[in-house]
mmCIF file of C-alpha atoms in Angstrom:
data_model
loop_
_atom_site.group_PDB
_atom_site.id
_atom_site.type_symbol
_atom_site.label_atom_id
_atom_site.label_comp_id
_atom_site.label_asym_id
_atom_site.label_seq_id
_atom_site.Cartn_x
_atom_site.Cartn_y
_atom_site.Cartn_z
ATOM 1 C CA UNK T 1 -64.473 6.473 -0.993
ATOM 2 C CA UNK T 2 -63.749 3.637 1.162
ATOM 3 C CA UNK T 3 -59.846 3.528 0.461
ATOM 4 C CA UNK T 4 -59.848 7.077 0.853
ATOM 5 C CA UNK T 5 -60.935 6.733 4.480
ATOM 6 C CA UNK T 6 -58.895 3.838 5.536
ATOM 7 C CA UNK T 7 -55.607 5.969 3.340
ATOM 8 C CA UNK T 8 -56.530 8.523 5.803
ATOM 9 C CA UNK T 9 -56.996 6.590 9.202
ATOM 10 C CA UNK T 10 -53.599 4.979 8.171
ATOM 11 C CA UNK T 11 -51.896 8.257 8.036
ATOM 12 C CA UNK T 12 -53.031 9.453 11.120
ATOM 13 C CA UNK T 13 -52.228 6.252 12.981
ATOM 14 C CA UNK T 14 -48.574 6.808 11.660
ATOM 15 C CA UNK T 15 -48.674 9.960 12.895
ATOM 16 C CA UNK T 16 -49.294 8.737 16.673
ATOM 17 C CA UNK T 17 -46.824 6.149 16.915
ATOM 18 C CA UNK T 18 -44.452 8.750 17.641
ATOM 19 C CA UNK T 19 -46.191 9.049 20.838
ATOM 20 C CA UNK T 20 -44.261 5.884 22.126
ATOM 21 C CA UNK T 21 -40.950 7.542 21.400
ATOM 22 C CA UNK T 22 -42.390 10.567 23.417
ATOM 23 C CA UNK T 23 -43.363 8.628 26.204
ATOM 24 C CA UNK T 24 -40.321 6.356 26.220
ATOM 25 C CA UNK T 25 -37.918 10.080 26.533
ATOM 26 C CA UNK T 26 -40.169 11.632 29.028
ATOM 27 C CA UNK T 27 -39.704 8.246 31.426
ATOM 28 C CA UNK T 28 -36.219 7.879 30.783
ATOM 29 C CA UNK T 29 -35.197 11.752 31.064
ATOM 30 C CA UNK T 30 -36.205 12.161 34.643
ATOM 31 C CA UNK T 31 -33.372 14.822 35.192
ATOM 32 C CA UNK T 32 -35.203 16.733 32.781
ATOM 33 C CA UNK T 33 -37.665 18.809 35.439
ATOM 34 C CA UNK T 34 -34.007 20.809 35.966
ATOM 35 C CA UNK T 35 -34.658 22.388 32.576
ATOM 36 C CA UNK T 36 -37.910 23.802 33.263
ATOM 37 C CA UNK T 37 -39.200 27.125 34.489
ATOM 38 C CA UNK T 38 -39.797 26.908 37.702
ATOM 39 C CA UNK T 39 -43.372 27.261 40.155
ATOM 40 C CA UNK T 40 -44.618 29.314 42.736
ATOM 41 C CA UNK T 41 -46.155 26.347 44.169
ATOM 42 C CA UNK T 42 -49.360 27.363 42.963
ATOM 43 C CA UNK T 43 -51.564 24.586 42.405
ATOM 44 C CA UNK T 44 -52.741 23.027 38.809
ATOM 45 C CA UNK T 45 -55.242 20.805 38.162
ATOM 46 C CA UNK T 46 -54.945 18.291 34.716
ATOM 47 C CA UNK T 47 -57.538 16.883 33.196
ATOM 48 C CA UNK T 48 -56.703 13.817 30.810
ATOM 49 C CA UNK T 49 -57.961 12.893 27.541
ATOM 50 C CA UNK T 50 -61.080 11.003 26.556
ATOM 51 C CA UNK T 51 -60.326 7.625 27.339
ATOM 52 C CA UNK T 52 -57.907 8.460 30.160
ATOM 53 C CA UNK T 53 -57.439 8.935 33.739
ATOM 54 C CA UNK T 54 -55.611 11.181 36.181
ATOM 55 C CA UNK T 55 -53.001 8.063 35.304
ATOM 56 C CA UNK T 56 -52.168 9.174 31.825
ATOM 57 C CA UNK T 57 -50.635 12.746 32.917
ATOM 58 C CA UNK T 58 -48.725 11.368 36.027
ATOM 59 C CA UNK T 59 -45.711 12.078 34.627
ATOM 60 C CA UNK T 60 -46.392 15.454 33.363
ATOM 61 C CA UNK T 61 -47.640 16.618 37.164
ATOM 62 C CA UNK T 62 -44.671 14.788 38.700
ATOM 63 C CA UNK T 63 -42.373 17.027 36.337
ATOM 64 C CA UNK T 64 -44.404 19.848 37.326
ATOM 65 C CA UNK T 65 -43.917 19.173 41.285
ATOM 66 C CA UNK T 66 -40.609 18.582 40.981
ATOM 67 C CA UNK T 67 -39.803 21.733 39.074
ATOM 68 C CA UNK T 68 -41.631 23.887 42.111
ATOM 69 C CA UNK T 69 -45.699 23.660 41.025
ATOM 70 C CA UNK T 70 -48.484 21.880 43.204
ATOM 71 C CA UNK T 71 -49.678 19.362 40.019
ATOM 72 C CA UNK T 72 -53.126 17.547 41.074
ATOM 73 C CA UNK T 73 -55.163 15.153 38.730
ATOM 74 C CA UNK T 74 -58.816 15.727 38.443
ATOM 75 C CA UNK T 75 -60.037 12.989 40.293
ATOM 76 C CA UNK T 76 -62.903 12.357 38.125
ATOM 77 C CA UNK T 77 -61.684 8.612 36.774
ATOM 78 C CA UNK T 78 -61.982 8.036 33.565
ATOM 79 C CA UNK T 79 -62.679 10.829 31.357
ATOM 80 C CA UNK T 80 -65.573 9.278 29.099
ATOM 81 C CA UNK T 81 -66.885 12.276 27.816
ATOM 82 C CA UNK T 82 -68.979 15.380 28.352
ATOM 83 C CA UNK T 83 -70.900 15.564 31.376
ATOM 84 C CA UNK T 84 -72.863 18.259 33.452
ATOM 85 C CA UNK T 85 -72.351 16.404 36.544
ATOM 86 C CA UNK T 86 -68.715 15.360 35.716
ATOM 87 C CA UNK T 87 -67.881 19.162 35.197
ATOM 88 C CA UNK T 88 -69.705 19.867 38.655
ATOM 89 C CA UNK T 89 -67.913 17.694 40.401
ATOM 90 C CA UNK T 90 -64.312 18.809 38.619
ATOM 91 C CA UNK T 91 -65.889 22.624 39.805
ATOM 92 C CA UNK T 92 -66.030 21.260 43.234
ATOM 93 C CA UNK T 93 -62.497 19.642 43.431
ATOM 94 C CA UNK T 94 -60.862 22.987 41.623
ATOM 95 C CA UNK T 95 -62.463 25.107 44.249
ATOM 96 C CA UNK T 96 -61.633 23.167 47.245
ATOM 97 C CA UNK T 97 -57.817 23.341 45.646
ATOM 98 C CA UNK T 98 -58.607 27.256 45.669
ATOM 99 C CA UNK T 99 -59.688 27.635 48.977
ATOM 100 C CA UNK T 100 -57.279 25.354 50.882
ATOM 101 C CA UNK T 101 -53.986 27.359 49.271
ATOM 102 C CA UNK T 102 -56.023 31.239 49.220
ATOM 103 C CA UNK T 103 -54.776 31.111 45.716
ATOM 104 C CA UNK T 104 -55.859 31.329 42.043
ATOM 105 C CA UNK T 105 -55.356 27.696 40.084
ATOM 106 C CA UNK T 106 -53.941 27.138 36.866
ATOM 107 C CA UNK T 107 -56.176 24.646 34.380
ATOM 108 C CA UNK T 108 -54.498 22.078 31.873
ATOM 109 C CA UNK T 109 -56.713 20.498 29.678
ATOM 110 C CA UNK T 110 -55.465 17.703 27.656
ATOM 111 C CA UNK T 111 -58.006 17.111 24.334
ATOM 112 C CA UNK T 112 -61.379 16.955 25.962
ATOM 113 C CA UNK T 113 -60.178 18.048 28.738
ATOM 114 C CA UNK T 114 -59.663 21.108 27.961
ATOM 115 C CA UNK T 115 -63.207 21.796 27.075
ATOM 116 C CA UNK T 116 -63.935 21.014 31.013
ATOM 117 C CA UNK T 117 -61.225 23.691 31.446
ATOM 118 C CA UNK T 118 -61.983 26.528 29.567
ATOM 119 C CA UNK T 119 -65.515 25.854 30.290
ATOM 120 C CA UNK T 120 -64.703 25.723 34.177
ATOM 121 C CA UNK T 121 -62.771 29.498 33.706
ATOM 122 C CA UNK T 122 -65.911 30.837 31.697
ATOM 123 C CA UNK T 123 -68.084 30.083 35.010
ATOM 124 C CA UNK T 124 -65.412 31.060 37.613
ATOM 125 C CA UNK T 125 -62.424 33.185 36.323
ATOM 126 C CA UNK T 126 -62.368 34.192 40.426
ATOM 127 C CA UNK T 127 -61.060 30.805 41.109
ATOM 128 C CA UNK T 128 -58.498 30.448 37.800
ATOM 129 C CA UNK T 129 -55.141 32.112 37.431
ATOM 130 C CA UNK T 130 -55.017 30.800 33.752
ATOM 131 C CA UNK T 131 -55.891 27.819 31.096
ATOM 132 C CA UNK T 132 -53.377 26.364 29.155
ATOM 133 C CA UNK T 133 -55.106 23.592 26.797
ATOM 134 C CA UNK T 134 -53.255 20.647 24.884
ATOM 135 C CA UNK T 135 -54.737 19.819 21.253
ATOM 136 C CA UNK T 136 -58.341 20.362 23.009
ATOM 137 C CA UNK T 137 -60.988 20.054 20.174
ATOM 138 C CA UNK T 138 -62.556 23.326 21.480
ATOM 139 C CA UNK T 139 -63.797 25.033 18.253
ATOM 140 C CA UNK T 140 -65.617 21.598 17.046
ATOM 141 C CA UNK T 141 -69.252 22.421 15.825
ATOM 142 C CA UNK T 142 -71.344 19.075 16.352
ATOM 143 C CA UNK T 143 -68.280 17.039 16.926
ATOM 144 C CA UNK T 144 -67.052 17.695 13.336
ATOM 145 C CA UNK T 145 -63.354 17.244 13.326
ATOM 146 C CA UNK T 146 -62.878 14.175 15.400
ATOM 147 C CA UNK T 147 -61.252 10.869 13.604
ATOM 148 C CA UNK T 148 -64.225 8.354 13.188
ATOM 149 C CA UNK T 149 -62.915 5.924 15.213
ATOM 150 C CA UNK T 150 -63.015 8.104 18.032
ATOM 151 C CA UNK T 151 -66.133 9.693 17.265
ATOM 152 C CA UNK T 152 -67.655 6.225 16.901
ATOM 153 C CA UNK T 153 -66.388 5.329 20.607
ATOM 154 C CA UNK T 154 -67.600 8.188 21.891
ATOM 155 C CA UNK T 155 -71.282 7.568 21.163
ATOM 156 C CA UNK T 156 -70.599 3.395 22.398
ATOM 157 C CA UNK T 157 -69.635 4.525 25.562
ATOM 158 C CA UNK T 158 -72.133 7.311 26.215
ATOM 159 C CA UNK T 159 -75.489 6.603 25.654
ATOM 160 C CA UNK T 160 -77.604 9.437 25.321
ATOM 161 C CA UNK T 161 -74.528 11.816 25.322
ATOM 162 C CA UNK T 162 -75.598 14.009 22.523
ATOM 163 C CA UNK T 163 -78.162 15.318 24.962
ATOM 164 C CA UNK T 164 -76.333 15.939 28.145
ATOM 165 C CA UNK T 165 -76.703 19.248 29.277
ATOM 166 C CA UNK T 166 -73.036 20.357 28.839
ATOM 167 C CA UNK T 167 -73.282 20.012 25.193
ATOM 168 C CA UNK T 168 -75.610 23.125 24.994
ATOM 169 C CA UNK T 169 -72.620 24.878 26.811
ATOM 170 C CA UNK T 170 -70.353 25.541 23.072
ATOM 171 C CA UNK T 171 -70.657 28.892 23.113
ATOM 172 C CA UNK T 172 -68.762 29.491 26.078
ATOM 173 C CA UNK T 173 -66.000 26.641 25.490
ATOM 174 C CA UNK T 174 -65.265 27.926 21.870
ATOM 175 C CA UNK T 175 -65.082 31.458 23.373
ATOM 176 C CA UNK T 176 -61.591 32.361 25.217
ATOM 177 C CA UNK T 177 -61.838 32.755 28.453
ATOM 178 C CA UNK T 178 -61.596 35.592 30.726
ATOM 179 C CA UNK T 179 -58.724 34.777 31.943
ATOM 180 C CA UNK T 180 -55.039 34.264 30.220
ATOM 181 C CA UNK T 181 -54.997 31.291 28.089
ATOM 182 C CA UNK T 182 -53.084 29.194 25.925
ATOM 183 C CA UNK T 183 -54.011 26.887 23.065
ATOM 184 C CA UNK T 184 -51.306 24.865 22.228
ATOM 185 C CA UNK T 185 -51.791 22.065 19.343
ATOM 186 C CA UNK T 186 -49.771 20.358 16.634
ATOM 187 C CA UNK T 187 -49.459 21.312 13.102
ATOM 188 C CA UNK T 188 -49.390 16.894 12.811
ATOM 189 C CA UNK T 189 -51.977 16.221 15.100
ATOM 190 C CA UNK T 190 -53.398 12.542 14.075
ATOM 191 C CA UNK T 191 -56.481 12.426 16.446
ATOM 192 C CA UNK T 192 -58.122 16.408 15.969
ATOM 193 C CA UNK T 193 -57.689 18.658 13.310
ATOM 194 C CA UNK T 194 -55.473 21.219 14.502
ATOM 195 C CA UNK T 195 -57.641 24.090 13.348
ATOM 196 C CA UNK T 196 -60.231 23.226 15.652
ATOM 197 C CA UNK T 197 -57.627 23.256 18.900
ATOM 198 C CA UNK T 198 -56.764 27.215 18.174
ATOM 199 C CA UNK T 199 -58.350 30.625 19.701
ATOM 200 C CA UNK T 200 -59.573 31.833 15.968
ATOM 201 C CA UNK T 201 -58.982 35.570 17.262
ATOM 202 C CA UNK T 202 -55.900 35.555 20.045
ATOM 203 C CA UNK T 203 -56.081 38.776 22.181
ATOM 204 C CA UNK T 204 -54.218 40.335 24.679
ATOM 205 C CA UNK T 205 -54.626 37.432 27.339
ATOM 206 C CA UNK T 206 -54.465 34.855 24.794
ATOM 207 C CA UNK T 207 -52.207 33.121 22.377
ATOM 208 C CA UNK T 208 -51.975 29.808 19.880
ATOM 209 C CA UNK T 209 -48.079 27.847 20.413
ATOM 210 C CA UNK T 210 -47.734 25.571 17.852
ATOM 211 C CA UNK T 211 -46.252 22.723 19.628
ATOM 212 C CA UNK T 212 -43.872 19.525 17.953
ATOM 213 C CA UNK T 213 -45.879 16.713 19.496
ATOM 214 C CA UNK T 214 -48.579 13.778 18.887
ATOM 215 C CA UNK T 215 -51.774 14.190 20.314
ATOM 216 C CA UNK T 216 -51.268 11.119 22.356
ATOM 217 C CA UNK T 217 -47.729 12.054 23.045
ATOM 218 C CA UNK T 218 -48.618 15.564 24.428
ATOM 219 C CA UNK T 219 -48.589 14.978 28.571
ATOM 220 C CA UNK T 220 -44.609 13.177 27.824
ATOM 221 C CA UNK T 221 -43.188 15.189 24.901
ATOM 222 C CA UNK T 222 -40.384 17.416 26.601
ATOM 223 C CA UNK T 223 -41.407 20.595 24.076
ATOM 224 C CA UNK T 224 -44.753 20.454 25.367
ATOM 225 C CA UNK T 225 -43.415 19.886 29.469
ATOM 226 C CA UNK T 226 -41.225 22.808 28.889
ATOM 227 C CA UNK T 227 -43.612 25.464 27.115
ATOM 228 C CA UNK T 228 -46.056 24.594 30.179
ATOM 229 C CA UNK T 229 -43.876 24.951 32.557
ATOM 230 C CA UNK T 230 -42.920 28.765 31.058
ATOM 231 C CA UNK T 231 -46.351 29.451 30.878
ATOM 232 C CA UNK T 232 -47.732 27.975 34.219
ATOM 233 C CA UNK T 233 -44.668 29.952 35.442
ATOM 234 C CA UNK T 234 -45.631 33.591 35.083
ATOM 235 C CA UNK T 235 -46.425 35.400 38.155
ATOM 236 C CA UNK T 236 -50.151 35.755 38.702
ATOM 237 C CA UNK T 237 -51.202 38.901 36.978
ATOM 238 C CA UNK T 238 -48.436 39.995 34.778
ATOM 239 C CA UNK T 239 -49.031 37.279 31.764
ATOM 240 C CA UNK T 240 -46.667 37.906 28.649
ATOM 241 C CA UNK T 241 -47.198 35.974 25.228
ATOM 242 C CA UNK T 242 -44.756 32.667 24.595
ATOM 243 C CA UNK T 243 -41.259 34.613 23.860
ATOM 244 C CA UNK T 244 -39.231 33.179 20.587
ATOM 245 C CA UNK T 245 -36.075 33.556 21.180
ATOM 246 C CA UNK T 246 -32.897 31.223 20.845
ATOM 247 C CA UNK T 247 -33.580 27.443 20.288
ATOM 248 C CA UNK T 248 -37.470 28.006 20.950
ATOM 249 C CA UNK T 249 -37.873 29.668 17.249
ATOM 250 C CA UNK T 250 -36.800 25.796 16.023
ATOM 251 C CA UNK T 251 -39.199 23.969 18.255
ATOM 252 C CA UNK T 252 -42.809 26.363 18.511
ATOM 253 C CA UNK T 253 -44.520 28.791 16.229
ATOM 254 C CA UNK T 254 -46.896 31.190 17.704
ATOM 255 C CA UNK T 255 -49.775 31.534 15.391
ATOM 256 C CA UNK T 256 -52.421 34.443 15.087
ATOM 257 C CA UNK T 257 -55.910 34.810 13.367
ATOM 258 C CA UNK T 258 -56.066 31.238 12.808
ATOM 259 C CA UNK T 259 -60.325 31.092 11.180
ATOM 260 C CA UNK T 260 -61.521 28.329 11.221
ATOM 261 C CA UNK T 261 -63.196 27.264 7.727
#
């Protein structure tokens, strides 16, 4: 039993060192925000990863700015988990962001982020133009999907989290918001299983984009910068599924009734 788990840690850590080759093209391939669809000047707000900071997705709201969006971080620190008073505090920022620019804002939610995200467009779809989340564990029941490792750090670093307040809050995170949304995830993902990062019934205002990236890699890999930036793109109100067409029927796969076992 042992070997099995450390055969299977081993594959998944192979499967995230291709996040330093995403990383490594996203910095180099600055010219690269030309390519992209381009903003309204709307503002976004990204929240990072457990385990990282408005740092880790610097370069994916720089490539957003400089193709025409208004990319903010969401000044929380370090994102060490689920918290009620984290999540009131991200409310806070995202509706100050609102109210300054008298417009709707768009949510990214990298991994646990995007559980503050879609949760944050369940309470207020007023204030959100649309969620697009990034291999976000949001159909997880009790955890359950999460590499030990992580799982493991998780409970170090927050004491008593299994009975925050925002925990009790599933239902409305595993549910698809009222608002358009986008679950994008990878088919290789070496951190979540991908079949917990997927809207298990896509609608009419919602979609699954199978995306070639890392989990790590996700906020730098150029597929994933460039299906955001078609997708954060859309003017508010008129929403249209990913289009495959061309080169994009090599890179994504848009996936439907996607149960989760």
């Amino acid at each position: 039993m042992e070997t099995s788990t450390n055969a299977a840690a081993s594959r998944s850590t192979a499967k995230e060192l291709r996040s330093l080759a995403e990383i490594f093209s996203a910095v180099s391939m600055r010219g690269f925000h030309r390519h992209l669809s381009s903003g309204d000047g709307h503002p976004v707000v990204i929240a990072p990863s457990f385990m990282t900071s408005d740092v880790a997705t610097s370069v994916m709201r720089r490539a957003l700015r400089q193709a025409g969006f208004d990319a903010y971080g969401w000044e929380q620190g370090l994102n060490i988990g689920l918290r009620e008073q984290v999540y009131l505090n991200f409310e806070r920022h995202v509706k100050d962001l609102a109210s300054r620019y008298g417009r709707k804002v768009s949510l990214v939610g990298w991994s646990l982020g995007g559980i503050y995200a879609r949760s944050l467009a369940q309470r207020n779809p007023d204030f959100i133009r649309q969620v697009v989340t990034l291999g976000s564990p949001v159909n997880i029941p009790e955890m359950r999907g999460v590499s030990g490792p992580v799982l493991k750090l998780y409970e170090m670093l927050n004491p008593g989290a299994m009975d925050d307040p925002m925990l009790n809050w599933r239902e409305e995170w595993c549910s698809a918001p009222p608002v358009p949304s986008t679950a994008m995830y990878s088919a290789s993902d070496g951190i979540v299983d991908w079949k917990y990062c997927v809207h298990q019934e896509p609608g009419e205002q919602s979609e699954n984009l199978r995306v070639p990236a890392s989990h790590m890699g996700m906020t730098h890999n150029l597929a994933v910068l460039y299906a955001l930036a078609d997708r954060l793109s859309q003017r508010e109100g008129q929403w249209r599924p990913f289009e495959l067409t061309g080169l994009r029927r090599r890179l994504f796969h848009v996936s439907e009734h996607l149960a989760v076992a």
